[in-house]
mmCIF file with all atom_site columns, C-alpha atoms in Angstrom:
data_model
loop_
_atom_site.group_PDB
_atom_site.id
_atom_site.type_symbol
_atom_site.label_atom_id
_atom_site.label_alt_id
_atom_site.label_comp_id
_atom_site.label_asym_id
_atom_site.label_entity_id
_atom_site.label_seq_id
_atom_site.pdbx_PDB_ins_code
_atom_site.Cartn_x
_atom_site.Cartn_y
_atom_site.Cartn_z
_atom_site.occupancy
_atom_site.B_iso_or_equiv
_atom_site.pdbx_formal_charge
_atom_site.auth_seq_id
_atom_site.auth_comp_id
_atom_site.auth_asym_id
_atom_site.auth_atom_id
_atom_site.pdbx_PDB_model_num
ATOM 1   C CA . UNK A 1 1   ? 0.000   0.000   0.000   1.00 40.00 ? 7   UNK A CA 1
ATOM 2   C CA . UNK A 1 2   ? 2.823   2.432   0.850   1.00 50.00 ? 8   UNK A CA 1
ATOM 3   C CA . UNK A 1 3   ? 4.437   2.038   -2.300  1.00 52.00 ? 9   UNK A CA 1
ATOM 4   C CA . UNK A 1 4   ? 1.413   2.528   -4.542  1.00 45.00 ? 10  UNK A CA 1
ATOM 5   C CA . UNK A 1 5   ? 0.685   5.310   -2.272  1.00 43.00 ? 11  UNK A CA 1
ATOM 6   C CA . UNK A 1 6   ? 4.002   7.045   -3.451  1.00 50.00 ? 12  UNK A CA 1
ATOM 7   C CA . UNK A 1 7   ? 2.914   6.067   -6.924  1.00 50.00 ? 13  UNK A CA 1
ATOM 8   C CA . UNK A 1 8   ? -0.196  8.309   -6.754  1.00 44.00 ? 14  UNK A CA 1
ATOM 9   C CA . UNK A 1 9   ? 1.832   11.180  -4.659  1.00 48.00 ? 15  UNK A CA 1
ATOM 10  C CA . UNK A 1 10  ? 4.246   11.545  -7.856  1.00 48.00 ? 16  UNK A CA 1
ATOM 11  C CA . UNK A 1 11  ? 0.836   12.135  -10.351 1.00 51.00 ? 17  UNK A CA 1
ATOM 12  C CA . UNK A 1 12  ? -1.283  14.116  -7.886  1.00 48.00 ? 18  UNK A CA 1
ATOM 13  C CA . UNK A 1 13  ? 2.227   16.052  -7.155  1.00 49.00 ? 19  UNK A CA 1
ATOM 14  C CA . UNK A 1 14  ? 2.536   16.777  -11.003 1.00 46.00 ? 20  UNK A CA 1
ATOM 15  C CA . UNK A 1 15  ? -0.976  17.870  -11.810 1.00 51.00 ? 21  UNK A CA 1
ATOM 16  C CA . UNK A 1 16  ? -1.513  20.124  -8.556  1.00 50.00 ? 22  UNK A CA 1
ATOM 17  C CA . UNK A 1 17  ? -0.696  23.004  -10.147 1.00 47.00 ? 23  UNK A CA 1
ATOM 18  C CA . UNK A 1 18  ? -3.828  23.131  -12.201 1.00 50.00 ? 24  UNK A CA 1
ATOM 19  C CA . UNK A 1 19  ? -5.800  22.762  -9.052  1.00 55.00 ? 25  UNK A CA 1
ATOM 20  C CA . UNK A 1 20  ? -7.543  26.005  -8.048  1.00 57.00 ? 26  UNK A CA 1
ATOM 21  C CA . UNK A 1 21  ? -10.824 27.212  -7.833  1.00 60.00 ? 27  UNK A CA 1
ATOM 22  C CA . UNK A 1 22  ? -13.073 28.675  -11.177 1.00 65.00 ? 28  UNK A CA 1
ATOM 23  C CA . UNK A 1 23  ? -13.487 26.729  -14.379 1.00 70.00 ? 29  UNK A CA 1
ATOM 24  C CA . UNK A 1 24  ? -10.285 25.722  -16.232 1.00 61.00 ? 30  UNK A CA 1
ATOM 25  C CA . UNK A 1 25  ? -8.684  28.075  -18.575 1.00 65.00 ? 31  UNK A CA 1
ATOM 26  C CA . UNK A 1 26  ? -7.383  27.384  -21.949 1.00 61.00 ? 32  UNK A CA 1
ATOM 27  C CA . UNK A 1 27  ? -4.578  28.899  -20.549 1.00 62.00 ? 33  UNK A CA 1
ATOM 28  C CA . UNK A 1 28  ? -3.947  26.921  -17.416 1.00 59.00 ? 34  UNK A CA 1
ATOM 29  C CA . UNK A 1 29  ? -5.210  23.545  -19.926 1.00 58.00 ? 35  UNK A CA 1
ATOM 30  C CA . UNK A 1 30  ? -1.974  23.469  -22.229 1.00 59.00 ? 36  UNK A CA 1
ATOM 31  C CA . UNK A 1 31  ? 0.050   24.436  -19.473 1.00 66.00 ? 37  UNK A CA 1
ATOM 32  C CA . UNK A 1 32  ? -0.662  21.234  -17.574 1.00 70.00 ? 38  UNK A CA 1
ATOM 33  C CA . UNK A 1 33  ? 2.602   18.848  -16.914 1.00 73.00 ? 39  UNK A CA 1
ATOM 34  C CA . UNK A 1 34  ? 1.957   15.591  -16.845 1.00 77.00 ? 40  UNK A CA 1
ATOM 35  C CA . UNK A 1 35  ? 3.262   12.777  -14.876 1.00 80.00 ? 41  UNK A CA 1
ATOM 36  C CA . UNK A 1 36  ? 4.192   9.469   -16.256 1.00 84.00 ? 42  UNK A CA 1
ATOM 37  C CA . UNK A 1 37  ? 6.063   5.819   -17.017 1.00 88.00 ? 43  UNK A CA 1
ATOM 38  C CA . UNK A 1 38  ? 5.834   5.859   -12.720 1.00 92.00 ? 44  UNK A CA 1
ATOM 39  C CA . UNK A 1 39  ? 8.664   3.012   -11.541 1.00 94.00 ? 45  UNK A CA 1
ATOM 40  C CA . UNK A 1 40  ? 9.056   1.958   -8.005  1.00 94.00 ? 46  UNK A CA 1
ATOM 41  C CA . UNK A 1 41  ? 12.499  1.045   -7.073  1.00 96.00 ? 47  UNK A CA 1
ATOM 42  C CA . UNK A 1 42  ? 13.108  -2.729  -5.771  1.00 96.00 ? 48  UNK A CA 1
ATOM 43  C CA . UNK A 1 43  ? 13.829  -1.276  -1.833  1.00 95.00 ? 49  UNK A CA 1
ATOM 44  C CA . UNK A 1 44  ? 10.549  0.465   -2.260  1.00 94.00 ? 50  UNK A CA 1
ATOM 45  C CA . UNK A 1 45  ? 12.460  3.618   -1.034  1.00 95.00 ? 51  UNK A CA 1
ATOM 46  C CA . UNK A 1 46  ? 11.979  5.825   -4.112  1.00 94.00 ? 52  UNK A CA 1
ATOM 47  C CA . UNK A 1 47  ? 9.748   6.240   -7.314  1.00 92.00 ? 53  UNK A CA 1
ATOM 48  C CA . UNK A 1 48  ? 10.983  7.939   -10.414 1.00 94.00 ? 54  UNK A CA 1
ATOM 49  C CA . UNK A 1 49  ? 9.032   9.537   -13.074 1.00 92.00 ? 55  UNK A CA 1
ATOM 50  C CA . UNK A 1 50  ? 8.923   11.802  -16.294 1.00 92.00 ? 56  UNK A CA 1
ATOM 51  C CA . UNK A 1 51  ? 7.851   14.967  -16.068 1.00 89.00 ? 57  UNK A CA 1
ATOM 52  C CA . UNK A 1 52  ? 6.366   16.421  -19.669 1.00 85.00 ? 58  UNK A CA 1
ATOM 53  C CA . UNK A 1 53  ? 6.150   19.983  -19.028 1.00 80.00 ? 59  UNK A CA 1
ATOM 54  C CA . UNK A 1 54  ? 4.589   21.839  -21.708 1.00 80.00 ? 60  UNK A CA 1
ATOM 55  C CA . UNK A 1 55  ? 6.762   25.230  -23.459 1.00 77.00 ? 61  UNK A CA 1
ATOM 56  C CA . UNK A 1 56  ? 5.817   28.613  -22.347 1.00 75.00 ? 62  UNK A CA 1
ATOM 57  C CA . UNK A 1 57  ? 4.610   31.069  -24.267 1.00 73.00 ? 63  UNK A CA 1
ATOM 58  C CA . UNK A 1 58  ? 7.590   32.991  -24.926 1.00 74.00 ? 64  UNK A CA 1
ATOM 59  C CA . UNK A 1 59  ? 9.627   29.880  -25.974 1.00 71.00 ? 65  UNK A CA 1
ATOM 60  C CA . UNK A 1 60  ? 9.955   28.816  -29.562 1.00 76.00 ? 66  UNK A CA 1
ATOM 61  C CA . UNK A 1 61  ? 7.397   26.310  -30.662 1.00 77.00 ? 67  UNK A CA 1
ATOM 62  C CA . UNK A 1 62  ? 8.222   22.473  -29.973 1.00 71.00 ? 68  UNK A CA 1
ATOM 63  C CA . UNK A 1 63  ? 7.361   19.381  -28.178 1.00 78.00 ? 69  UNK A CA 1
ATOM 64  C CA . UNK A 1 64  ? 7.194   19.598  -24.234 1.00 81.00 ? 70  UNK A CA 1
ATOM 65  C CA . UNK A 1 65  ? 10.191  19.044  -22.519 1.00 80.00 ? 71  UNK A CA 1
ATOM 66  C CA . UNK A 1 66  ? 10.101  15.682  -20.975 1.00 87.00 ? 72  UNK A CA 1
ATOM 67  C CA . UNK A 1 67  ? 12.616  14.820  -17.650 1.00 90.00 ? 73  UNK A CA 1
ATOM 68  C CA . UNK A 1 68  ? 13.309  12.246  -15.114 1.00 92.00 ? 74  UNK A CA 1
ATOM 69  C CA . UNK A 1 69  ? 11.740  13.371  -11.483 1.00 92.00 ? 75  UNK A CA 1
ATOM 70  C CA . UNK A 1 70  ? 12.608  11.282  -8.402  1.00 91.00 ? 76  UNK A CA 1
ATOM 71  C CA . UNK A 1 71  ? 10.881  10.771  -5.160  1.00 90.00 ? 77  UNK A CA 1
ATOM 72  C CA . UNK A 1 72  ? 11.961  9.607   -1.910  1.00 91.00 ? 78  UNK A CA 1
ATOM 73  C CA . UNK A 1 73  ? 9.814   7.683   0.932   1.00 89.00 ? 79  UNK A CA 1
ATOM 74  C CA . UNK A 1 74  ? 8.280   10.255  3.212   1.00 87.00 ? 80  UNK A CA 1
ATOM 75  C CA . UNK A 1 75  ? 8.714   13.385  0.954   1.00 84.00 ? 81  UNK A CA 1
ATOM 76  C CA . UNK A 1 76  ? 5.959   15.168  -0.765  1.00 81.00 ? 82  UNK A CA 1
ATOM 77  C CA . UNK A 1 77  ? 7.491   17.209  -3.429  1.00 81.00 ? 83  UNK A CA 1
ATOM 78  C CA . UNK A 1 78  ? 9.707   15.322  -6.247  1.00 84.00 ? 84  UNK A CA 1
ATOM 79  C CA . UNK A 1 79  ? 13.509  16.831  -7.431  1.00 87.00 ? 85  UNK A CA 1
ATOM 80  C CA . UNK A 1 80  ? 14.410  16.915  -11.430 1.00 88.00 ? 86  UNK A CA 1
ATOM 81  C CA . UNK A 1 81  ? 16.787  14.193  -11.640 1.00 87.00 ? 87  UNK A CA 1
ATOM 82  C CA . UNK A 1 82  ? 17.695  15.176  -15.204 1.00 88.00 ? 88  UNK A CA 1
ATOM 83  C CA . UNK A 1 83  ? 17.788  18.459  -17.035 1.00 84.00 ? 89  UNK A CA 1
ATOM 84  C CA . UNK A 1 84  ? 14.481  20.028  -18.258 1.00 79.00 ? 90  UNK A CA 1
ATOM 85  C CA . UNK A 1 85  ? 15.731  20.766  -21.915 1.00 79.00 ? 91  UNK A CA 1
ATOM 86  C CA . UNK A 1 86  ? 17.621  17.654  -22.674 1.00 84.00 ? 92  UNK A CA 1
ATOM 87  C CA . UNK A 1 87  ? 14.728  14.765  -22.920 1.00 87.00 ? 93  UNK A CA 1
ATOM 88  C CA . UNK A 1 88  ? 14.734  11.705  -21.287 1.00 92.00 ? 94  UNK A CA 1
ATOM 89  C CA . UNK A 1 89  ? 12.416  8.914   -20.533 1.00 93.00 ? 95  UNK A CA 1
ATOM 90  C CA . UNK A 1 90  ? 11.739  5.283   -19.894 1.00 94.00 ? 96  UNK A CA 1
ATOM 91  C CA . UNK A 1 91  ? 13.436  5.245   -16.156 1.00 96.00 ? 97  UNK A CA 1
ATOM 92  C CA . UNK A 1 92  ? 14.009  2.086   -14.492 1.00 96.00 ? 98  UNK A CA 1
ATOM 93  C CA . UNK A 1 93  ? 15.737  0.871   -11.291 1.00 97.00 ? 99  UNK A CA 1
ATOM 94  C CA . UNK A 1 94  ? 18.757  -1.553  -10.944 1.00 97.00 ? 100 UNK A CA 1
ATOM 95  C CA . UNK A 1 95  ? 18.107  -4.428  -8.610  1.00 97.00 ? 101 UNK A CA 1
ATOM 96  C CA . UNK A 1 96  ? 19.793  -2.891  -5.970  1.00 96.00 ? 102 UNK A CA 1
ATOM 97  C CA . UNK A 1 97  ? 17.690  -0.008  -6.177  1.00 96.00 ? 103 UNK A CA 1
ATOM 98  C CA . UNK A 1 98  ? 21.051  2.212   -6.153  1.00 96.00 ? 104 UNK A CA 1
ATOM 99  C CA . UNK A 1 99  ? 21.042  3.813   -9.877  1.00 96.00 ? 105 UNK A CA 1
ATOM 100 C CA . UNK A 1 100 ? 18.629  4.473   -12.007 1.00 96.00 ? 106 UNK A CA 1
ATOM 101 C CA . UNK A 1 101 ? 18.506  3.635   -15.841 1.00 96.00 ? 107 UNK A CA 1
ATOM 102 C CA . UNK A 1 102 ? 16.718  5.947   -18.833 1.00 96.00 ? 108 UNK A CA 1
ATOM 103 C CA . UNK A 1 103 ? 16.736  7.017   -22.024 1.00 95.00 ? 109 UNK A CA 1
ATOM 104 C CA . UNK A 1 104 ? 18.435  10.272  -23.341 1.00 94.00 ? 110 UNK A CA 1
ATOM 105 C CA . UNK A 1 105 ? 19.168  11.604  -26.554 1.00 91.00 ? 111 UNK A CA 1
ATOM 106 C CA . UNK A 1 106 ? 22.771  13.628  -25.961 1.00 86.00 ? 112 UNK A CA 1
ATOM 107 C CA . UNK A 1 107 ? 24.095  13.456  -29.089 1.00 80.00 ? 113 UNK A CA 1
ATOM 108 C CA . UNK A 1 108 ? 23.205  12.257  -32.771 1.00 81.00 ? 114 UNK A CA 1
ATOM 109 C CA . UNK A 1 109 ? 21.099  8.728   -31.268 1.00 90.00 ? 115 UNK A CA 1
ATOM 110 C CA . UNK A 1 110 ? 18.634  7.731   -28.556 1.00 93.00 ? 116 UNK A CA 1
ATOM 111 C CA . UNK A 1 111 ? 20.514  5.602   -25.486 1.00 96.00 ? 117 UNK A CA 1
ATOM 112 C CA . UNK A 1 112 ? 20.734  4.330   -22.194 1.00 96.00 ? 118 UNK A CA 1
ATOM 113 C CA . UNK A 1 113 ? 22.224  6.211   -19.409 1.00 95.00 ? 119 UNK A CA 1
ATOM 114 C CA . UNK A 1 114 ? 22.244  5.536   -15.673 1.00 95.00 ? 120 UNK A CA 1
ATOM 115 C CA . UNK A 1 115 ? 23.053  7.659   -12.721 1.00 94.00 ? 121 UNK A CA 1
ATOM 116 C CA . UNK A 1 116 ? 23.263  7.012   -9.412  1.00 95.00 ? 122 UNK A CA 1
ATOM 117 C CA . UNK A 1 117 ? 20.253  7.612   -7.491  1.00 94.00 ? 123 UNK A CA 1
ATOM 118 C CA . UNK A 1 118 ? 21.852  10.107  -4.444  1.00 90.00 ? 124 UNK A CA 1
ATOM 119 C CA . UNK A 1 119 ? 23.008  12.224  -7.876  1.00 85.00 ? 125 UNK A CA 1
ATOM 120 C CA . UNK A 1 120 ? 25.921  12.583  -9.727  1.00 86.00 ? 126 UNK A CA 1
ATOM 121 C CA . UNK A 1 121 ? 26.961  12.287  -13.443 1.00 87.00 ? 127 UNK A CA 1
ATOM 122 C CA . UNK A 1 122 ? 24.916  10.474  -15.850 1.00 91.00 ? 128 UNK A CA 1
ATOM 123 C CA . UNK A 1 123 ? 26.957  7.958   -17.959 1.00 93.00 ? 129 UNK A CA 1
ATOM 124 C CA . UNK A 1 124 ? 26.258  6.199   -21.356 1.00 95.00 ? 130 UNK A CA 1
ATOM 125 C CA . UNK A 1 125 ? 25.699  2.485   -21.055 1.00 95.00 ? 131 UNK A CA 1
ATOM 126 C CA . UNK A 1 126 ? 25.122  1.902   -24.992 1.00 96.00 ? 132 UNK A CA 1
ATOM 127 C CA . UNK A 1 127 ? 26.891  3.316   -27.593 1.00 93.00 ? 133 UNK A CA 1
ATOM 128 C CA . UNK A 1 128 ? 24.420  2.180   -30.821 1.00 94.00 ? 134 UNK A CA 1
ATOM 129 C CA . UNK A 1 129 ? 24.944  3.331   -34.015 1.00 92.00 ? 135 UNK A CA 1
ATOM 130 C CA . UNK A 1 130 ? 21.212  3.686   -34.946 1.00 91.00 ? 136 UNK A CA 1
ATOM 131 C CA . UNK A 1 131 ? 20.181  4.520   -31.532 1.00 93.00 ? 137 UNK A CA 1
ATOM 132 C CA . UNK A 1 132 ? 17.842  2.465   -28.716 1.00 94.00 ? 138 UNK A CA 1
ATOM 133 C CA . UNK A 1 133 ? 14.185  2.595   -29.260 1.00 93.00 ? 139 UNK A CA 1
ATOM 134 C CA . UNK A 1 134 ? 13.417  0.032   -25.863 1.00 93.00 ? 140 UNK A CA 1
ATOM 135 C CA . UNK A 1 135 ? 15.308  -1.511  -23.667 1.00 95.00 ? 141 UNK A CA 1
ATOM 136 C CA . UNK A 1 136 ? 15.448  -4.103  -20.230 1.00 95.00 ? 142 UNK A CA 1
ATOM 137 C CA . UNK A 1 137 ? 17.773  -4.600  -17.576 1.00 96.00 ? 143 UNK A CA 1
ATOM 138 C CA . UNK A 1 138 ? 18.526  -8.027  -16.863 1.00 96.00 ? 144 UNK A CA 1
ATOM 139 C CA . UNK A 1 139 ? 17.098  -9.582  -13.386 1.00 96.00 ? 145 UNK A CA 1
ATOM 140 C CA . UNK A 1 140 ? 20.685  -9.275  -12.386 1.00 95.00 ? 146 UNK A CA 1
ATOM 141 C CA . UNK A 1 141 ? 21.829  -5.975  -13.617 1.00 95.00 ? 147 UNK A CA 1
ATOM 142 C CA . UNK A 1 142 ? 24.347  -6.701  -15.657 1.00 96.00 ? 148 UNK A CA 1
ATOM 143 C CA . UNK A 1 143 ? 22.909  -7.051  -19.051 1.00 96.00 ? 149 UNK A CA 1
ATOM 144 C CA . UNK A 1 144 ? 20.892  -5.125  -20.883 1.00 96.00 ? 150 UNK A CA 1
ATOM 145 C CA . UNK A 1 145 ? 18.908  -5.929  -24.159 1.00 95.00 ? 151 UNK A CA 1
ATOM 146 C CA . UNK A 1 146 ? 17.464  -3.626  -26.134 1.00 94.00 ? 152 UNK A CA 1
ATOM 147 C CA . UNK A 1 147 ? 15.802  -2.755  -29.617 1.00 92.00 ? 153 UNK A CA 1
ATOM 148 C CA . UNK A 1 148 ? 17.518  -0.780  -32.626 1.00 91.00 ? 154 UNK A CA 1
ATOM 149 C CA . UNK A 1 149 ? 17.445  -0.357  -36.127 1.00 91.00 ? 155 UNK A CA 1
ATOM 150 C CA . UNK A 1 150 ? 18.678  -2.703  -38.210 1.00 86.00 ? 156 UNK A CA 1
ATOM 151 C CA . UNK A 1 151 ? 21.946  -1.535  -40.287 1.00 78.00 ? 157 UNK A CA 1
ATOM 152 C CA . UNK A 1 152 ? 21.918  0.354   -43.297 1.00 70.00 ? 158 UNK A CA 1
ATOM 153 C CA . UNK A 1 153 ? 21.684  -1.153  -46.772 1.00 61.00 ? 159 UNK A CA 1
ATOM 154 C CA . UNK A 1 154 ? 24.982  -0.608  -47.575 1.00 54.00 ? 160 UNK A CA 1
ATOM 155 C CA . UNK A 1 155 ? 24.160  0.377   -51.416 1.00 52.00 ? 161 UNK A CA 1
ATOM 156 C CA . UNK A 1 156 ? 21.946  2.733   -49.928 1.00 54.00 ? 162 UNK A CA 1
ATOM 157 C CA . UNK A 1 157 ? 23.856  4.521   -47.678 1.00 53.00 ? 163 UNK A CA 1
ATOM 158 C CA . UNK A 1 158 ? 26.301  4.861   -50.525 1.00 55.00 ? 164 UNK A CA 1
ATOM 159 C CA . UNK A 1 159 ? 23.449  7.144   -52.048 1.00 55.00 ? 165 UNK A CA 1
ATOM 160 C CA . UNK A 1 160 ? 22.709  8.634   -49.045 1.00 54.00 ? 166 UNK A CA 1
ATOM 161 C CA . UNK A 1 161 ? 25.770  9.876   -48.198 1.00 56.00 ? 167 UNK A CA 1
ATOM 162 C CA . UNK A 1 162 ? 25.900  11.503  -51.956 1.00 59.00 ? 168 UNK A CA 1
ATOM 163 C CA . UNK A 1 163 ? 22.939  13.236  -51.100 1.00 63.00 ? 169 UNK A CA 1
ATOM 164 C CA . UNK A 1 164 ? 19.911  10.509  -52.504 1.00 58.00 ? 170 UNK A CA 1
ATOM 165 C CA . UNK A 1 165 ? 17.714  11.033  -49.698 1.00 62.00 ? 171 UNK A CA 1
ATOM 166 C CA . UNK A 1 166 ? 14.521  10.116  -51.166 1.00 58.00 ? 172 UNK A CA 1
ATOM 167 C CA . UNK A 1 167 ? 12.513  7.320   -50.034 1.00 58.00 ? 173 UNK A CA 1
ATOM 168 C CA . UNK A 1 168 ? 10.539  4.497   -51.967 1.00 55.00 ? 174 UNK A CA 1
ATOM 169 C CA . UNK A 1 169 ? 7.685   3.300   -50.307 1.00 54.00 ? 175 UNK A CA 1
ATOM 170 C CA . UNK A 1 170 ? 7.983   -0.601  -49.566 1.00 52.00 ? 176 UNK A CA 1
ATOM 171 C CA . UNK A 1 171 ? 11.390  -0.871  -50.246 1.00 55.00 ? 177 UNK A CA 1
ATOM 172 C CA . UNK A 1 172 ? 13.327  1.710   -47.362 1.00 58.00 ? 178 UNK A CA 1
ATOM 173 C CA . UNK A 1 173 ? 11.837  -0.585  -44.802 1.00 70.00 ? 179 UNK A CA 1
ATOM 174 C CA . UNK A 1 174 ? 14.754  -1.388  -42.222 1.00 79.00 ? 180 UNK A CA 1
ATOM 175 C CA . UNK A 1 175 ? 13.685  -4.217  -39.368 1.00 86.00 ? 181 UNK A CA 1
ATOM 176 C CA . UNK A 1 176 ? 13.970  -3.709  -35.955 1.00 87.00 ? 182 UNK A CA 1
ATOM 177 C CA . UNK A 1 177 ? 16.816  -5.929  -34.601 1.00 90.00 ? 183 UNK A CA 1
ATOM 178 C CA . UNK A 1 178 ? 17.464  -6.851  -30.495 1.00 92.00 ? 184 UNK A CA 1
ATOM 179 C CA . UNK A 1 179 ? 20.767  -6.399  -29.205 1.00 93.00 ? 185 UNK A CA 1
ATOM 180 C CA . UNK A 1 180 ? 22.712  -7.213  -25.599 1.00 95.00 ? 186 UNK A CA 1
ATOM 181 C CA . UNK A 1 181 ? 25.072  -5.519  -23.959 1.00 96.00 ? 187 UNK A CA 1
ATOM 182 C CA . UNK A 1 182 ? 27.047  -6.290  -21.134 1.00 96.00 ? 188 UNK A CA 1
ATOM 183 C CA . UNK A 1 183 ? 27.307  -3.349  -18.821 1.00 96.00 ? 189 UNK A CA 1
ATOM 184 C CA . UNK A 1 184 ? 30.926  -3.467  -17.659 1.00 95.00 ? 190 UNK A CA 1
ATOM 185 C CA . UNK A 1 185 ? 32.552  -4.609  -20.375 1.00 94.00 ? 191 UNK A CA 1
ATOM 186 C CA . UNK A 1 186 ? 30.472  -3.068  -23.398 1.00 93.00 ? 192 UNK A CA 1
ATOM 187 C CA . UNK A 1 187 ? 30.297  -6.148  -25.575 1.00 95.00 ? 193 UNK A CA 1
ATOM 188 C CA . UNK A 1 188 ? 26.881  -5.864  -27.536 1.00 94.00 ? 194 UNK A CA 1
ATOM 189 C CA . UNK A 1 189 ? 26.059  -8.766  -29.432 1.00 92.00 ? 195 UNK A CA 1
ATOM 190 C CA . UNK A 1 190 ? 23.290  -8.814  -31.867 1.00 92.00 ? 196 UNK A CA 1
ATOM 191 C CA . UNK A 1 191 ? 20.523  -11.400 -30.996 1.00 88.00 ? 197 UNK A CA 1
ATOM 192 C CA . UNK A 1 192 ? 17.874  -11.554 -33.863 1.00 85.00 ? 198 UNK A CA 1
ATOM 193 C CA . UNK A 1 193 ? 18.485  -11.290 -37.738 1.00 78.00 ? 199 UNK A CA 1
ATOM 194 C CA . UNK A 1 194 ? 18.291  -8.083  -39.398 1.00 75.00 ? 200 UNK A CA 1
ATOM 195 C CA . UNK A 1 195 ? 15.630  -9.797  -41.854 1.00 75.00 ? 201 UNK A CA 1
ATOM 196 C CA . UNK A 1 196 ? 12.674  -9.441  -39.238 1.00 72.00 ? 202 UNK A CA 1
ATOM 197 C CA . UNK A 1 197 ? 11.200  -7.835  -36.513 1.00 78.00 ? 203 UNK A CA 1
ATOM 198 C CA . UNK A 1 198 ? 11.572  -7.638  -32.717 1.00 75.00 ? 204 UNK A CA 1
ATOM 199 C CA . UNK A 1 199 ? 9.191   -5.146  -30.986 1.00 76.00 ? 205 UNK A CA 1
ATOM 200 C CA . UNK A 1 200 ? 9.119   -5.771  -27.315 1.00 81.00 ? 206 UNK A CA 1
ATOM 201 C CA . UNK A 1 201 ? 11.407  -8.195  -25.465 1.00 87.00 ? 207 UNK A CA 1
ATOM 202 C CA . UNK A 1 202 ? 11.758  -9.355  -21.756 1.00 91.00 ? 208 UNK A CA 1
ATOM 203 C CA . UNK A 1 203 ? 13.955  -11.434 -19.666 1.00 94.00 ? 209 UNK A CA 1
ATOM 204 C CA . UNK A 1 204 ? 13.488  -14.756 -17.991 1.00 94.00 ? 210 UNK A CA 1
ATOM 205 C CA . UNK A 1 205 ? 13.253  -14.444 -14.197 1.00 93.00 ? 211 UNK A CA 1
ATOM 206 C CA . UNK A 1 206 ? 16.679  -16.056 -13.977 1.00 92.00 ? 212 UNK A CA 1
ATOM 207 C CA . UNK A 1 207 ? 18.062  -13.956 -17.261 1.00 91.00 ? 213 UNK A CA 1
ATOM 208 C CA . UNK A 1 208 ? 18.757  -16.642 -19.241 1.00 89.00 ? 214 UNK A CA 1
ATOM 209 C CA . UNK A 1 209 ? 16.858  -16.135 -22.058 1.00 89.00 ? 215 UNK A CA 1
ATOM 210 C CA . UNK A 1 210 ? 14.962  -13.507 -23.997 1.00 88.00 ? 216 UNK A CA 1
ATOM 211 C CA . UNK A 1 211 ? 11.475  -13.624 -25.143 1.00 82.00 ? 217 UNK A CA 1
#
């Protein structure tokens, strides 16, 4: 009960702000944030959350800014974990509930970066090519498999790079392939052909096998 209870605290701590009294504005409506992808850590000590806060008015136009927000046990207001203007999503714990893992797009490519959870400097746990698009940690946090384009027809990128950038329906299609890495050495390995398809994937209890 206490943990769901810090589940709830996170989203009613997120939408308070449009709490107050008089019908809402269309003002106060697309100024909203919004609380989300809510994660529990394994101790049940903490709870970590994004944050999509929408831009002001006086801000160029673009998407709201989505960032990691962390709560402990007992508190009642949540700290930014990550920087407002630099997105990042999909947080989850490692099994001994001491960093936290999420997605972050600081350079050319979506990846997976964890920090540990008292603060300090994020660092980049994959290094793909055509970036992460989902990922799990293994039961025993030290693997993590996750989803990625597959490579480039090499013809094609030939013509890309010349500056052919046009795309033929049917025939640009490029598979999504699932790929491990282990943590501390950063050997990825490449689990499914790059002929088909892997959406979603999860672990076995004892992280022996993928499904």
């Amino acid at each position: 009960m206490k943990t769901a209870a810090l589940a709830v605290a996170a989203t009613l701590y997120a939408t308070a702000a449009m709490a107050g009294s008089g019908p809402l504005t269309v003002e106060e409506a697309v100024s909203v944030k919004n609380a989300g992808s809510v994660v529990i850590s394994p101790d049940g000590e903490r709870i970590a959350y994004v944050l999509s806060e929408p831009r002001t008015a006086d801000e160029d136009n673009g998407r709201s800014y989505n960032s990691i927000w962390m709560l402990k046990r007992g508190e009642t207001v949540g700290r930014r974990f990550t920087r407002k203007t630099i997105g990042a999503g999909s947080p989850s714990f490692t099994p001994d509930s001491q960093k936290l893992l999420f997605t972050s797009k600081r350079g050319s490519n979506n990846q997976v970066w964890w920090i540990p959870v008292d603060g300090g400097e994020a660092q980049e746990i994959t290094e793909d090519k055509s970036g992460v698009m989902g990922y799990r940690l293994s039961p025993d946090g030290s693997q993590i498999a996750y989803t990625t384009l597959a490579a480039e027809d090499a013809t094609k990128k030939k013509a890309r790079d010349k500056g052919f950038d046009a795309e033929v329906v049917d025939t640009d299609h490029r598979h999504h392939v699932l790929k491990v890495v282990t943590i501390a050495s950063g050997a990825t390995v490449t689990v499914t052909p790059e002929t088909s398809t892997a959406f979603e994937m999860d672990w076995s209890p004892d992280g022996k096998q993928l499904a």
